[in-house]
PDB file of C-alpha atoms in Angstrom:
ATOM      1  CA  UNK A   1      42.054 -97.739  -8.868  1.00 94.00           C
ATOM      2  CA  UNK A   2      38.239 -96.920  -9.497  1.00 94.00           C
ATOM      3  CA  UNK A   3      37.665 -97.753 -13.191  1.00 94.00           C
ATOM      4  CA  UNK A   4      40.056 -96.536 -15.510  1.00 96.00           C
ATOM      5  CA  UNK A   5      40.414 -92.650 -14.461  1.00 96.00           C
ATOM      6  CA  UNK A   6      40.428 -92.775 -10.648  1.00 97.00           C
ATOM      7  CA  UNK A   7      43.329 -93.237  -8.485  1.00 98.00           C
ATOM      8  CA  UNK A   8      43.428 -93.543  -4.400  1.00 97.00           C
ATOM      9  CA  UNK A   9      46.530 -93.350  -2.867  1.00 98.00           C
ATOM     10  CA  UNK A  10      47.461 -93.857   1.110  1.00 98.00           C
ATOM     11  CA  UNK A  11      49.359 -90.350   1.818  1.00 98.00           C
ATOM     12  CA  UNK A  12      49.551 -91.205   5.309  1.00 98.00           C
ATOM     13  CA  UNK A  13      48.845 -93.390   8.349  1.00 98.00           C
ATOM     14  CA  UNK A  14      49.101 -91.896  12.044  1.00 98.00           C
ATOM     15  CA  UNK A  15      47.105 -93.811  14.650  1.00 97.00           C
ATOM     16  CA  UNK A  16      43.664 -94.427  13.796  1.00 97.00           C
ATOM     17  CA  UNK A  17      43.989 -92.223  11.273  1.00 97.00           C
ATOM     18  CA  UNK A  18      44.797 -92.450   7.581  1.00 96.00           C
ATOM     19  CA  UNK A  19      45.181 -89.595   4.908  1.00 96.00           C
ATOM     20  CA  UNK A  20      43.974 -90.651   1.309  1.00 96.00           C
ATOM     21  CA  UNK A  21      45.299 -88.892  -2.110  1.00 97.00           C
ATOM     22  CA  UNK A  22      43.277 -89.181  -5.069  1.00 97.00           C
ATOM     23  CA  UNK A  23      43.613 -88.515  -8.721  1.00 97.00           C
ATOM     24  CA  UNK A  24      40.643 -88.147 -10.862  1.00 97.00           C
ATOM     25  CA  UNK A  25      40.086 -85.991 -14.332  1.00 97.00           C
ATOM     26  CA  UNK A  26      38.827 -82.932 -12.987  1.00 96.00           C
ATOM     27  CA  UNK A  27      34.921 -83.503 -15.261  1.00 96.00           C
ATOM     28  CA  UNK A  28      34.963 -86.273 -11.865  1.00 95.00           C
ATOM     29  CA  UNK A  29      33.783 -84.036  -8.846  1.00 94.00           C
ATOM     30  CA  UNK A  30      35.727 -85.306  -5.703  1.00 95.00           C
ATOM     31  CA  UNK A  31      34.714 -84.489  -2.361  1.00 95.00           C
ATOM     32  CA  UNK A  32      34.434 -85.586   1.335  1.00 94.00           C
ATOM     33  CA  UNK A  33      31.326 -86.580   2.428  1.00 96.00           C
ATOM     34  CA  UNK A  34      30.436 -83.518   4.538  1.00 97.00           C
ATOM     35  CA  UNK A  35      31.170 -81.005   1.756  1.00 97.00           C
ATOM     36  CA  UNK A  36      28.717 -83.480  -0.837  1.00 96.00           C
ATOM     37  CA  UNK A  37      26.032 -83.159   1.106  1.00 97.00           C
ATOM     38  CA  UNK A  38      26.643 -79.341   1.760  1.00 97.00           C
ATOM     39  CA  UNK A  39      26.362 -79.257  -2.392  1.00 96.00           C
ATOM     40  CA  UNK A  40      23.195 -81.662  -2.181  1.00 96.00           C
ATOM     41  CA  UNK A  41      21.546 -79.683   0.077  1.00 95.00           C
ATOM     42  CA  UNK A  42      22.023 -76.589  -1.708  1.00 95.00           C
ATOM     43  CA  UNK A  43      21.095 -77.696  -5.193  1.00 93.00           C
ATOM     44  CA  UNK A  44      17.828 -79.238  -3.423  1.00 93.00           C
ATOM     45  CA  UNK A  45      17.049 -75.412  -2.020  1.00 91.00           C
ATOM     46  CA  UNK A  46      17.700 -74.309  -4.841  1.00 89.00           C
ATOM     47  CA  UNK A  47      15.438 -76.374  -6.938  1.00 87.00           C
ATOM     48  CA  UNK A  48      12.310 -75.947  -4.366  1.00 84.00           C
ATOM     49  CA  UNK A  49      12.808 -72.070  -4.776  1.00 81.00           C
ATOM     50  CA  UNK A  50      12.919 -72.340  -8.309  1.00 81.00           C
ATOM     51  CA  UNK A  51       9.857 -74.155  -8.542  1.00 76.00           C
ATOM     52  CA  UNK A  52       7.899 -72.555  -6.044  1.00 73.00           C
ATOM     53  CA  UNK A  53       8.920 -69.054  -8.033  1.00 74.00           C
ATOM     54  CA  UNK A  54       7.419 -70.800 -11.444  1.00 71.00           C
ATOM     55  CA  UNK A  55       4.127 -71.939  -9.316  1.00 70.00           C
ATOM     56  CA  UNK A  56       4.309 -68.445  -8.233  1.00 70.00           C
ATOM     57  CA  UNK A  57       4.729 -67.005 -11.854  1.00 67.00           C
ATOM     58  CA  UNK A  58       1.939 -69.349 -13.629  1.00 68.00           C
ATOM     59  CA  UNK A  59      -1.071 -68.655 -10.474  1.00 68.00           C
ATOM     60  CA  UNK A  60      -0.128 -64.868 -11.179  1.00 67.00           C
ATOM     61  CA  UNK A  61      -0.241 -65.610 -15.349  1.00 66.00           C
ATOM     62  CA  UNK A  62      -3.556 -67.568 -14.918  1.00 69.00           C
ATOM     63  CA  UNK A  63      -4.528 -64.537 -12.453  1.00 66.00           C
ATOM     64  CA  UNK A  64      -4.304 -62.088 -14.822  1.00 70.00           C
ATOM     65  CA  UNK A  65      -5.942 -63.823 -17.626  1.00 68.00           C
ATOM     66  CA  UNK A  66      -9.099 -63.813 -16.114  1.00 62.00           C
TER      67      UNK A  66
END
């Protein structure tokens, strides 16, 4: 268990490799590692285009006022 809400499981074991199950409400995003960072990465893009697009939108504001 991970605090009260999250449960990990052992689905199965085959050499060096193991297989995990887990249970969590679905408000808790669960993900592998790869596939986090993939959303990271994307929500950082995302963020530097939106603020380069309100740098861009306040030089043109401040362009046009004088």
């Amino acid at each position: 268990m991970i605090g009260d809400d999250v449960e990990v499981t052992i689905v199965d074991v085959r050499g060096d490799k193991v297989r995990l199950g887990i249970t969590a409400p679905k408000e808790i995003p669960v993900h592998r590692m790869e596939v986090y960072e993939a959303i990271q990465r994307e929500k950082s893009e995302k963020n530097e285009k939106s603020e380069k697009s309100e740098k861009s939108e306040k030089s043109e504001k401040q362009t046009q006022e004088h």
